[in-house]
Coordinates of C-alpha atoms in Angstrom, one line a residue:
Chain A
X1 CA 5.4 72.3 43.4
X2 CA 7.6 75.3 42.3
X3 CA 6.1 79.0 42.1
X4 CA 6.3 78.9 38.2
X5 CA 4.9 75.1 38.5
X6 CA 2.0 77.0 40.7
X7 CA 1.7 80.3 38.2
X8 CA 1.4 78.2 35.0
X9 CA -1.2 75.9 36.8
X10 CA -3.0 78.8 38.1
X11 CA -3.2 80.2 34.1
X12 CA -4.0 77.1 33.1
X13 CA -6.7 76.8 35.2
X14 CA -8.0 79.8 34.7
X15 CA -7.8 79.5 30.9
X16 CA -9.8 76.3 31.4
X17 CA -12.8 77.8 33.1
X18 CA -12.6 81.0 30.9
X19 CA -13.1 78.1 28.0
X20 CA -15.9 76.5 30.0
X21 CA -18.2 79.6 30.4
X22 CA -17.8 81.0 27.2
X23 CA -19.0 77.5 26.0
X24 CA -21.8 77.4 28.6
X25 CA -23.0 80.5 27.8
X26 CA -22.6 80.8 24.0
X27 CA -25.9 79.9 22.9
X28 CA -28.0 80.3 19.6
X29 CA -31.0 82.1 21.4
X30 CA -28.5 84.5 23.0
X31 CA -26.7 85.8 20.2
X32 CA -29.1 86.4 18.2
X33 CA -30.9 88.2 20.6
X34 CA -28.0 90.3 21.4
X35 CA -26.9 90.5 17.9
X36 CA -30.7 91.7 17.2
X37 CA -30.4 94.6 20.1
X38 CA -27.1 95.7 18.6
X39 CA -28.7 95.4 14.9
X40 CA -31.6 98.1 16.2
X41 CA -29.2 100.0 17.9
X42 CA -27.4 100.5 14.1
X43 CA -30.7 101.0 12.7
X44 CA -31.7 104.0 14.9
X45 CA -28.5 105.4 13.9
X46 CA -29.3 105.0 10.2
X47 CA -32.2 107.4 11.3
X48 CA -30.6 109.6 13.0
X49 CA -28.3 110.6 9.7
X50 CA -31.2 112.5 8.8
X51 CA -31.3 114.4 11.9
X52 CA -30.5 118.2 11.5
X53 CA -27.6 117.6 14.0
X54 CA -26.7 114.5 13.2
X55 CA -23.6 114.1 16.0
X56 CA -26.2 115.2 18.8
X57 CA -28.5 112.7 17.2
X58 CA -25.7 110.2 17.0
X59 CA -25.2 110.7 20.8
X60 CA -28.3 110.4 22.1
X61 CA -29.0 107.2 20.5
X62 CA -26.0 105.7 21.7
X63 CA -26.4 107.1 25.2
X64 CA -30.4 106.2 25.5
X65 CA -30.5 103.1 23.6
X66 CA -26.9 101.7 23.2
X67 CA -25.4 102.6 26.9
X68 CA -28.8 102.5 28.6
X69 CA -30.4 98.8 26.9
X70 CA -28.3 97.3 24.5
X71 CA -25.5 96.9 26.8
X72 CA -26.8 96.3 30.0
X73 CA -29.3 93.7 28.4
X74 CA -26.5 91.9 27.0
X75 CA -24.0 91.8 30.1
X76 CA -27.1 90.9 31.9
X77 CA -28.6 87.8 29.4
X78 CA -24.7 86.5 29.7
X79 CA -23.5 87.7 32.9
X80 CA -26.2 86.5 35.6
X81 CA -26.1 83.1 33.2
X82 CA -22.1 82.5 33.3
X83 CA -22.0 81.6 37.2
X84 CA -26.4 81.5 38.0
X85 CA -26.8 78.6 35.4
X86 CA -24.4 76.9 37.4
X87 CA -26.0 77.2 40.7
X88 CA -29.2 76.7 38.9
X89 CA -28.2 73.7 37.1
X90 CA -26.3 72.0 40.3
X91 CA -22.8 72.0 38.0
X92 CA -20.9 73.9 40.4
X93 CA -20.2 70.8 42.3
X94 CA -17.6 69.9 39.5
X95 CA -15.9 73.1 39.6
X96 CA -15.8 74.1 43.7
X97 CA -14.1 70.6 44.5
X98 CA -10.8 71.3 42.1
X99 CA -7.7 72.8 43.7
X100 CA -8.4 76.2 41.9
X101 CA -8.1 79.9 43.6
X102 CA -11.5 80.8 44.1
X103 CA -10.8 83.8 42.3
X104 CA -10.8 82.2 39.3
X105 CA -14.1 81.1 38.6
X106 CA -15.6 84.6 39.3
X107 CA -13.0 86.2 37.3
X108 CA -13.3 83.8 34.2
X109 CA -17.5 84.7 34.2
X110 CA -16.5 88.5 33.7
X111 CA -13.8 87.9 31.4
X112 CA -16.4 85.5 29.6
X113 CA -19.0 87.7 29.5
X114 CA -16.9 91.0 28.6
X115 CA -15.8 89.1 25.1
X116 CA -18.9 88.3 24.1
X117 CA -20.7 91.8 25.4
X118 CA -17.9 93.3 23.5
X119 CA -17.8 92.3 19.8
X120 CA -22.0 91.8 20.2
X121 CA -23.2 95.0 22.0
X122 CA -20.2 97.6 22.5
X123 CA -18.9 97.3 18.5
X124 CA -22.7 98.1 17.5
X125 CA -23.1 100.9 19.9
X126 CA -20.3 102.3 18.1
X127 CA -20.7 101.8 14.1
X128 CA -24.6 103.4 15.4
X129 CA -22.3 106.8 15.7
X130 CA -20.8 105.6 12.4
X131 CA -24.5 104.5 10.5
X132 CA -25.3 108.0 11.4
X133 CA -22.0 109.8 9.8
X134 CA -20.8 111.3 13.4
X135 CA -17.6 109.7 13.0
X136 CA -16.1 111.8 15.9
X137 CA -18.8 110.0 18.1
X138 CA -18.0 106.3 17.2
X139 CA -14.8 106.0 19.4
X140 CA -16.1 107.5 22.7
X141 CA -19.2 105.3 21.9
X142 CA -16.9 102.3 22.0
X143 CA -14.8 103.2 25.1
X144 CA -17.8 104.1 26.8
X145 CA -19.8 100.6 25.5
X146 CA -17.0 98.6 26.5
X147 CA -15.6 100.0 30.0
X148 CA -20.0 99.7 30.9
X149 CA -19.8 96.2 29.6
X150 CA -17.1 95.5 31.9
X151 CA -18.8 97.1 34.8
X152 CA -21.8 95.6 33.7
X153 CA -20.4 92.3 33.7
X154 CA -19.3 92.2 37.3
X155 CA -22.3 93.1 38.8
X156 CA -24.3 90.4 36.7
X157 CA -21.8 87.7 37.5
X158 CA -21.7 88.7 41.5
X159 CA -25.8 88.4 40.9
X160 CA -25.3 85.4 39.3
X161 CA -23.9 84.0 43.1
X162 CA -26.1 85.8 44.8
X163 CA -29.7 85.3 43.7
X164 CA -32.0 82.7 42.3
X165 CA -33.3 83.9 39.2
X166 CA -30.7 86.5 38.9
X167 CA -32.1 87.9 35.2
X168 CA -35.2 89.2 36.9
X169 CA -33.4 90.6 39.4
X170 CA -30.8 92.0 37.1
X171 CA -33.6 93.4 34.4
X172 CA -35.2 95.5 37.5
X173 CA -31.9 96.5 38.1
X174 CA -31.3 98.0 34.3
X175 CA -35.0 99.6 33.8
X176 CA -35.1 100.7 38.0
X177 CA -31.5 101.4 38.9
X178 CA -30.0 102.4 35.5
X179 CA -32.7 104.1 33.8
X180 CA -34.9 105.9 36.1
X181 CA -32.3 106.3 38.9
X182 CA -30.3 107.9 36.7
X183 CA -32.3 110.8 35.7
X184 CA -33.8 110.8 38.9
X185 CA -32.0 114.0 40.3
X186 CA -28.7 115.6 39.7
X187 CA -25.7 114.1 41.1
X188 CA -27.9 110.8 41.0
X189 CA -26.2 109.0 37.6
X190 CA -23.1 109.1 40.1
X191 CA -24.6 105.9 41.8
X192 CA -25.0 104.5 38.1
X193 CA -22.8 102.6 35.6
X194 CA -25.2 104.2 32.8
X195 CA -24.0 107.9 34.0
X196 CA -20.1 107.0 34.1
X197 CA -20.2 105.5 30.5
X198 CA -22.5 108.8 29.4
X199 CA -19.4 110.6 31.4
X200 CA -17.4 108.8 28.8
X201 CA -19.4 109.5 25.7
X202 CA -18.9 112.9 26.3
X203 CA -15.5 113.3 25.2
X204 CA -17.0 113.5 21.7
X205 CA -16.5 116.7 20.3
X206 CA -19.7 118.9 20.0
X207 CA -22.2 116.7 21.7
X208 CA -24.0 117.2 25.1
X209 CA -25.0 113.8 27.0
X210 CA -27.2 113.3 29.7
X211 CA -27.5 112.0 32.8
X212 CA -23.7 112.5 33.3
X213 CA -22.0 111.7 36.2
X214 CA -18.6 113.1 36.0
X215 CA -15.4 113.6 34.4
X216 CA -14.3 111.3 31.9
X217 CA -11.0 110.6 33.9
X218 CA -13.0 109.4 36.9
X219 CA -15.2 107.1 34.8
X220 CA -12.0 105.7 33.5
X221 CA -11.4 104.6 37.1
X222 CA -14.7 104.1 38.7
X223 CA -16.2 101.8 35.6
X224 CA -13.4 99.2 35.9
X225 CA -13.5 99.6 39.6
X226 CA -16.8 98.4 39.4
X227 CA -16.4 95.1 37.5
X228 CA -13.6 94.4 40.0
X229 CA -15.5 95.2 42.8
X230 CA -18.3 92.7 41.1
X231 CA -15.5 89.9 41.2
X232 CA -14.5 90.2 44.7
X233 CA -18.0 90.6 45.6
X234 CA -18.9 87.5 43.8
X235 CA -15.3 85.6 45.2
X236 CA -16.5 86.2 48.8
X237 CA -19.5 84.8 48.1
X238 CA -18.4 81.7 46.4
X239 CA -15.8 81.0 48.9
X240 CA -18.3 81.0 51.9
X241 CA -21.4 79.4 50.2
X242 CA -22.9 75.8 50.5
X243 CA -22.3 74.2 46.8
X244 CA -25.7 72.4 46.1
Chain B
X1 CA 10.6 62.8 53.9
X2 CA 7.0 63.9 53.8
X3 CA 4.8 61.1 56.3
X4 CA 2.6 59.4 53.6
X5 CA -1.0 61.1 53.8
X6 CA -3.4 58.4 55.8
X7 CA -6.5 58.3 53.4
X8 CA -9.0 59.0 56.2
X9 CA -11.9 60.5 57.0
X10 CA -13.5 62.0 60.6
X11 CA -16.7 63.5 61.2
X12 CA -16.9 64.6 64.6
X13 CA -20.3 65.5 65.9
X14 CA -21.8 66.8 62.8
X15 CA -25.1 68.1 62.4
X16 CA -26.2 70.2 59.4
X17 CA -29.4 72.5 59.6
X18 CA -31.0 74.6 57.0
X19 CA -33.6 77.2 59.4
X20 CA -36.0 74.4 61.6
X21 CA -35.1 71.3 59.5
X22 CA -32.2 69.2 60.9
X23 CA -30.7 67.6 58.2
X24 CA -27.8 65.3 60.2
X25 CA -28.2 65.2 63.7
X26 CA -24.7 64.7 65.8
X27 CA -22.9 61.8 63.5
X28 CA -19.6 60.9 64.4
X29 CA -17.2 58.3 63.0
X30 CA -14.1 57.5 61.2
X31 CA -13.3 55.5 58.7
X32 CA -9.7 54.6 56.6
X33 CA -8.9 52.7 53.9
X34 CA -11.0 50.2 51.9
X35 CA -14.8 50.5 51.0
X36 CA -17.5 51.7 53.1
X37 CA -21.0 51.7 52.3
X38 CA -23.5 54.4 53.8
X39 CA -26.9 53.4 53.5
X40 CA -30.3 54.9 54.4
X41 CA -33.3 55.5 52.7
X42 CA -34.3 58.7 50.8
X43 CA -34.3 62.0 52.8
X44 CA -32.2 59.8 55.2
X45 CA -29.0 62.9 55.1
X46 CA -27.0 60.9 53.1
X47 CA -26.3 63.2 50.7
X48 CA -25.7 66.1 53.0
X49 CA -23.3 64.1 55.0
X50 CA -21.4 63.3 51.8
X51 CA -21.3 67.2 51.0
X52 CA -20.2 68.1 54.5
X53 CA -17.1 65.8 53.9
X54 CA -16.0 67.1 51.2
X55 CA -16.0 70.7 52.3
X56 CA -19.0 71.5 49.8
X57 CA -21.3 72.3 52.7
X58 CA -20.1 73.5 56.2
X59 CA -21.7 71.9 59.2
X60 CA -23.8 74.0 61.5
X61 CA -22.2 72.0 64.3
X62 CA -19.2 69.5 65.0
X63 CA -16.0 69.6 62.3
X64 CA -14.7 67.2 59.2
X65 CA -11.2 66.3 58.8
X66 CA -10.3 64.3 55.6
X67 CA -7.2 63.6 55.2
X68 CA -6.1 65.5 58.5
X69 CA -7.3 68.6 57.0
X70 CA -10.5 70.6 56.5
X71 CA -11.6 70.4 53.0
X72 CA -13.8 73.6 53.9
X73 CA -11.2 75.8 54.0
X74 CA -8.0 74.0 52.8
X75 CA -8.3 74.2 48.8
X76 CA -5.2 72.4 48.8
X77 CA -6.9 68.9 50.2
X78 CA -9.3 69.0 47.6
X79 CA -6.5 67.8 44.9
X80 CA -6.8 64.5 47.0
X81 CA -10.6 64.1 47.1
X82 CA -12.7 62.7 44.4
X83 CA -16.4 62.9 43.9
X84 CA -19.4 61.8 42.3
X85 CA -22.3 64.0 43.0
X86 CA -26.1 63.0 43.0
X87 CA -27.1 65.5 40.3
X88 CA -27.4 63.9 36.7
X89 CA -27.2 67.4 35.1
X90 CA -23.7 67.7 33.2
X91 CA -22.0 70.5 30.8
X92 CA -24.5 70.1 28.0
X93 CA -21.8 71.7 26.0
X94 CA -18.9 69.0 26.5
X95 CA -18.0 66.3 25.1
X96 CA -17.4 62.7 27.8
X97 CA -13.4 63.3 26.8
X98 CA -13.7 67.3 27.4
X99 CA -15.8 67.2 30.4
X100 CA -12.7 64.6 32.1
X101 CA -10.0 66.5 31.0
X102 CA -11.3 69.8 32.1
X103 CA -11.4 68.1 35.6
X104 CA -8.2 66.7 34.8
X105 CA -6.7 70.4 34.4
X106 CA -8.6 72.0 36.6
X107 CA -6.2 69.1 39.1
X108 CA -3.1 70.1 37.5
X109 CA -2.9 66.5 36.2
X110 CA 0.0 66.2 33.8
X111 CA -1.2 65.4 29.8
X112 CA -5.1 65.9 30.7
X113 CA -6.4 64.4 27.2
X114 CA -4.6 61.3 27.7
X115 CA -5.3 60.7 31.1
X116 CA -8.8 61.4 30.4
X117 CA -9.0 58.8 27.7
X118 CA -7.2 56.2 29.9
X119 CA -10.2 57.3 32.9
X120 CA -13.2 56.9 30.1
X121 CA -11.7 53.4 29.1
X122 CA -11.6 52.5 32.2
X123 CA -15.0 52.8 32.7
X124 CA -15.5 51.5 29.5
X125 CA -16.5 54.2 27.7
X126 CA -14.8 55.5 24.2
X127 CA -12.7 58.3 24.3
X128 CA -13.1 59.1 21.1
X129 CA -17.1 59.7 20.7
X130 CA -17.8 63.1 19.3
X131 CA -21.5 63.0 21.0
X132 CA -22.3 65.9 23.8
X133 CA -22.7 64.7 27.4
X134 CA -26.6 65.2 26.7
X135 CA -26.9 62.6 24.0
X136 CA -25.6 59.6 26.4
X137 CA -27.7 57.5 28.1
X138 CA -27.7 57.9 32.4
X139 CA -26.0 55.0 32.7
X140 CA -23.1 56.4 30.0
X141 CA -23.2 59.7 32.0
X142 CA -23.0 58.3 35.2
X143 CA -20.0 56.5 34.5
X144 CA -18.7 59.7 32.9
X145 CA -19.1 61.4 36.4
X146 CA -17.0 58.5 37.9
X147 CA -14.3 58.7 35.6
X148 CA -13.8 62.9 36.2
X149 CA -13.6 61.7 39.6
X150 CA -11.1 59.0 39.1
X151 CA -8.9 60.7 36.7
X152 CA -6.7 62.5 39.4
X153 CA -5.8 59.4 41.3
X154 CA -7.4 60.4 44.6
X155 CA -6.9 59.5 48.1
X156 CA -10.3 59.8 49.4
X157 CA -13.5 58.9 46.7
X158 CA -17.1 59.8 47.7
X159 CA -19.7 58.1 45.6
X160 CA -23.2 59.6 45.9
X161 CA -25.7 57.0 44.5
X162 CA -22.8 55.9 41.8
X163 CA -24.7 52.9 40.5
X164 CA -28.1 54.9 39.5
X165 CA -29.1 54.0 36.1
X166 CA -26.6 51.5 35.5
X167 CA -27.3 47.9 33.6
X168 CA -26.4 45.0 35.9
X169 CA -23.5 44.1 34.2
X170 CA -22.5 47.8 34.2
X171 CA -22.8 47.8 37.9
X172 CA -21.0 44.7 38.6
X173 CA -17.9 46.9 36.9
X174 CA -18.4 49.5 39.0
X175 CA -18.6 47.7 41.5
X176 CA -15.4 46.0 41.0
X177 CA -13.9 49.1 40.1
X178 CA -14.7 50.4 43.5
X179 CA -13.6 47.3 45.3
X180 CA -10.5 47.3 43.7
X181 CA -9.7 51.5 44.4
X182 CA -10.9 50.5 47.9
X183 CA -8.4 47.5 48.1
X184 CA -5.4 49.7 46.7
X185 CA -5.8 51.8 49.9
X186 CA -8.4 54.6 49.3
X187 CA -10.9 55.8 51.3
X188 CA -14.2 54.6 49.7
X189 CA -17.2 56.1 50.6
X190 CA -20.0 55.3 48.5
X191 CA -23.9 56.2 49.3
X192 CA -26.7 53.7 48.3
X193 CA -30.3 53.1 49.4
X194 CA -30.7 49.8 48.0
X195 CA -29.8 47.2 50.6
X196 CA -28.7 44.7 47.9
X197 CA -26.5 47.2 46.0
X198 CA -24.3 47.4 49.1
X199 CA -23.9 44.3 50.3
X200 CA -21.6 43.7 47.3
X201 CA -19.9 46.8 48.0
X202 CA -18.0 46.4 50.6
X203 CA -17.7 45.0 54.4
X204 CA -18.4 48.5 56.4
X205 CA -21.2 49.9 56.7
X206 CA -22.6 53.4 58.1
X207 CA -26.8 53.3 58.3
X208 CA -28.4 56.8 58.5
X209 CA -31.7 57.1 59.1
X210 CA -33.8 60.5 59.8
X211 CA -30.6 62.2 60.0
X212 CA -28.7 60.1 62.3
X213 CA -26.3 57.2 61.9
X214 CA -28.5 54.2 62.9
X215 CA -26.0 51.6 62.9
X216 CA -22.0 51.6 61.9
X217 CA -20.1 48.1 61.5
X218 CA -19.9 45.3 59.5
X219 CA -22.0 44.8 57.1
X220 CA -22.7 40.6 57.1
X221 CA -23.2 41.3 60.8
X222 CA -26.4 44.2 59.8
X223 CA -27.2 42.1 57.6
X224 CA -28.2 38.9 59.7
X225 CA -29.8 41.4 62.2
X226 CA -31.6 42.6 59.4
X227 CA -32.9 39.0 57.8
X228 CA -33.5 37.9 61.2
X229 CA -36.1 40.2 61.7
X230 CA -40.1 39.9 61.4
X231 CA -41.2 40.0 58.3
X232 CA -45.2 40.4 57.1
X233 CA -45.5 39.4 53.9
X234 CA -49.1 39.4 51.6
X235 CA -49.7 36.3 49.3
X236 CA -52.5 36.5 46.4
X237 CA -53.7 32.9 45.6
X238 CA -56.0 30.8 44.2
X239 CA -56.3 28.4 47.2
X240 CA -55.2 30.4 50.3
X241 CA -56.4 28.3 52.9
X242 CA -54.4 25.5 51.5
X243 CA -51.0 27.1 51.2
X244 CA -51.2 29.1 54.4
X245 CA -51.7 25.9 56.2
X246 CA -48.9 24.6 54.7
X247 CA -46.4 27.6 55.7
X248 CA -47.8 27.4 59.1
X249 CA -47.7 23.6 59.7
X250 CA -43.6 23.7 58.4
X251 CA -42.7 26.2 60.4
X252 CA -42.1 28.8 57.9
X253 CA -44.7 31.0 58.8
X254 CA -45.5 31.6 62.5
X255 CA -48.7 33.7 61.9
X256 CA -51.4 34.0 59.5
X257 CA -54.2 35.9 58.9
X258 CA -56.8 35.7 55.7
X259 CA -57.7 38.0 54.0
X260 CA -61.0 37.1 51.6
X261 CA -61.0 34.2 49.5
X262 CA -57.9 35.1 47.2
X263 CA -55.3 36.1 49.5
X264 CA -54.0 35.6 53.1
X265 CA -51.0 37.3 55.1
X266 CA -48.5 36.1 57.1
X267 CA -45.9 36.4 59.7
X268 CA -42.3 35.3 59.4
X269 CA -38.8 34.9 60.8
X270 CA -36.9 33.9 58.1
X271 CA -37.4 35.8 55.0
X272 CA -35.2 33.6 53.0
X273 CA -36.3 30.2 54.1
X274 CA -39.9 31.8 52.8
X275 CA -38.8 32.5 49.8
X276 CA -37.7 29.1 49.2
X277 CA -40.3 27.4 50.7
X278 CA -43.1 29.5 49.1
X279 CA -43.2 28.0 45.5
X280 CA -42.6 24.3 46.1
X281 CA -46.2 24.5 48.8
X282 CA -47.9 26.3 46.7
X283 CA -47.1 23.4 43.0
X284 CA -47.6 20.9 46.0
X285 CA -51.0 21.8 46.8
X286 CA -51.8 22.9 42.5
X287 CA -52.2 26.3 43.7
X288 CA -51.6 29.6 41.2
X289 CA -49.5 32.3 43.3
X290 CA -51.0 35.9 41.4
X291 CA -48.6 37.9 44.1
X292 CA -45.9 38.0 46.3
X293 CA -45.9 41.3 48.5
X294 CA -43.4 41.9 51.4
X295 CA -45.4 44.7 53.4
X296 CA -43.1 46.1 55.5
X297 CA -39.7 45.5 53.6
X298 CA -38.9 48.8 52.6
X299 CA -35.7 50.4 53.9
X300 CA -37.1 53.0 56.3
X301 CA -38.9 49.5 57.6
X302 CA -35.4 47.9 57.8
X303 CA -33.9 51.0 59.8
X304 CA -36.5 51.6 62.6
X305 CA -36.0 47.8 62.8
X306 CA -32.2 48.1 63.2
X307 CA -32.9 51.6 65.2
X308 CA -34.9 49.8 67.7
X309 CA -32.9 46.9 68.4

């Protein structure tokens, strides 16, 4: 077979499982679950229009609520379920024996997961800066919200491979790790996706956010870096597991 | 020019453990073209030893060549290998035409949605059915399994309990279907615990049994040892006194034994030659038979039989 006979196979198959998972995960139950998180997340910034500072209000709800449970919930419902359901369900005997990269099916479940954690979680995070008239808020809400659902969505998916009942797991992970770590000391938000997007968030003009980890330019970097490092993670571990 | 790939398969002192529990114990064999059956009962490491060949599980001991290569590692053999797993689950999402084509692509198989449709036809299945994998019947669904393993046109086939669920007539097709792939020079390896089932599959024969191959061979030659073997069998009747007698006195039974005043067991050779001769004593002698109970016929029975020997 000829390298562009092997590059438009690879795509195809990679396409082809993309497709699969989005189908697999795409559920009733789930969306409107996340679709109700990301409708309270608007809500609270319908509230916070009243607030005498409306930006700072703006800010906090999208750090607290949107950065810190709307989007990790979301990336976790979806992300542990792209690859876990899988293993759960004994399917990923049909997918393991194809002549595919193994890269592939870790990378579709992020991919999967970040398009649906997207439009569902991160847009919501943002139009709550817009429901509560900070305007200047709403587009660092939705950098932030989406560069965390990526992140987001590689650790889920490597969970996904790596433990049974992966949700549990993952929603200690959120409320332990995410929340509580995060606030824990200073410097501490740096072991925390919650802490780079916050780092993110608070490019808007005129608003403080906390726990922040850092500069906005390294969360540009370590947020993706963290998806990827999700997918290689979850990669290694597909490649050297017994498929059930 | 390429050598044409052999379709065969090697397991070379194989044993698979998972912590204390020894799951295939030191197996070794080879086997080429055509069909071969491996039996055992439940629990026997059938399944386990079907995984291990086709690089889905890597064994704890010993090495797996299929096709000269080792479908562990070389991702590149699996476009050669076709199987049909035990599991019934499926992608609840898919559609029987989806769920072959996805395999199909996911081979690199030119046109995927026509070779699909050819694959579901073949196992006589439409192509065209808009229901989800969920709304068919096991037997539907396990012919949908065969057919994404088909579709590819692979070298080596591995069948894990492929006739679960089926109709007769539906298993007479799949059985012919198997036959025929196996005549066309594939490598056939289909798993079964039902004795019957595989004696219409094919000549070889692998037995596992407790995690170790029991027997390897042909299968008529099993067989006989198998049939030739004691059999105890429990008869319910209305006049037991009469009818055992009667199996006694023509030689078909060489031991009895009764057992109150409805029922009586006894000890046989010929299992077959019992079976014929059981019905015609008992209208003879105007005796009702209630029930006919083999009590040691199970498989795992069979196997320490065969095991022994």
């Amino acid at each position: 077979m000829s390298a562009s006979a092997i590059r438009t196979s690879a795509r195809g198959s990679l396409a082809a499982l993309y497709r699969l998972l989005l189908r697999t995960q795409i559920t009733v139950p789930r969306l409107v679950g996340i679709a109700t998180l990301g409708a309270l997340s608007v809500i609270i910034g319908v509230f916070a229009r009243w607030d005498s500072d409306p930006s700072q209000a703006a800010a906090d709800a999208v750090s607290s609520y949107g950065l810190g449970l709307v989007v990790p919930l979301a990336a976790l419902w979806l992300g542990t379920s792209a690859i876990g359901d899988l293993v759960d369900d004994r399917l990923l005997v049909y997918l393991w024996l194809k002549p595919v990269p193994r890269w592939q099916l870790p990378a579709a479940g992020v991919l999967a997961t970040a398009t649906v954690v997207v439009p569902l979680a991160a847009l919501p995070v943002a139009a709550t800066a817009l429901a509560a008239g900070a305007n200047d808020v709403a587009l660092p809400a939705l950098l932030a919200a989406s560069l965390a659902g990526f992140a987001y969505a590689g650790v889920f998916v490597a969970a996904g491979f790596w433990f049974r009942r992966a949700a549990w797991w993952g929603l200690a992970f959120v409320l332990l790790w995410e929340n509580a770590v995060a606030n824990l000391a200073e410097g501490s938000a740096r072991l925390t996706v919650v802490g780079w997007a916050n780092s993110v968030l608070a490019t808007a003009p005129d608003v403080e956010v906390t726990p922040s980890a850092g500069s906005a330019t390294v969360a540009f970097i370590v947020l993706p870096a963290v998806a990827v490092t999700g997918w290689l993670v979850a990669t290694w571990r597909y490649q050297r597991a017994d498929i059930d | 020019m390429a050598a044409p790939i052999e379709p065969r398969v090697v397991a070379e002192g194989v044993s698979k453990w998972f912590g204390a529990l020894v799951a295939v114990s030191d197996i070794s064999f080879d086997v080429g073209a055509g069909v071969t059956a491996l039996l055992g009962p439940n629990g026997a490491g059938k399944s386990t030893m079907l995984r291990m060949l086709c690089g889905l599980a890597r064994p704890s001991q010993g090495s797996v060549r299929a096709l000269g290569r080792d479908p562990r590692t070389d991702t590149s053999v699996t476009r050669l290998i076709g199987l049909v797993p035990q599991q019934e689950s499926v992608f609840e999402p898919l559609t029987a035409h989806r769920f072959v084509a996805l395999a199909a692509t996911l081979h690199g198989v030119p046109e995927p949605g026509a070779a699909a449709a050819r694959m579901l036809e073949t196992v006589d299945l439409d192509p065209t059915d808009p229901r989800k994998l969920p709304a068919y019947s096991k037997g539907m669904r396990q012919r949908v399994k065969v057919a994404q393993a088909i579709v590819h046109d692979p070298h080596v086939l591995v069948l894990d309990e492929p006739l679960t669920g089926l109709d007769p007539r539906q298993r007479a097709d799949m059985v012919a279907l198997f036959r025929r792939l196996g005549s066309e020079g594939r490598c056939v390896i289909v798993s079964s615990h039902v004795l019957d089932e595989v004696e219409r599959l094919g000549s070889q024969i692998l037995v596992m049994s407790q995690g170790r191959l029991a027997a390897a061979g042909d299968f008529h030659e099993l067989r006989a040892l198998m049939d030739d073997r004691p059999l105890r069998v429990r008869v319910r009747t209305d006049r037991p006194r009469e009818v055992a007698g009667a199996l006694l006195e023509g030689g078909t039974a060489v031991g009895v034994r009764l057992d109150g005043d409805d029922a009586f067991e006894l000890d046989t050779n010929d299992a077959r030659a019992l079976a014929h001769a059981l019905a015609p004593v008992a209208r003879d002698r105007g005796a009702r038979l209630f029930e006919v109970h083999p009590l040691d016929a199970d498989l795992e029975g069979v196997f320490r039989y065969v095991v022994e020997r």
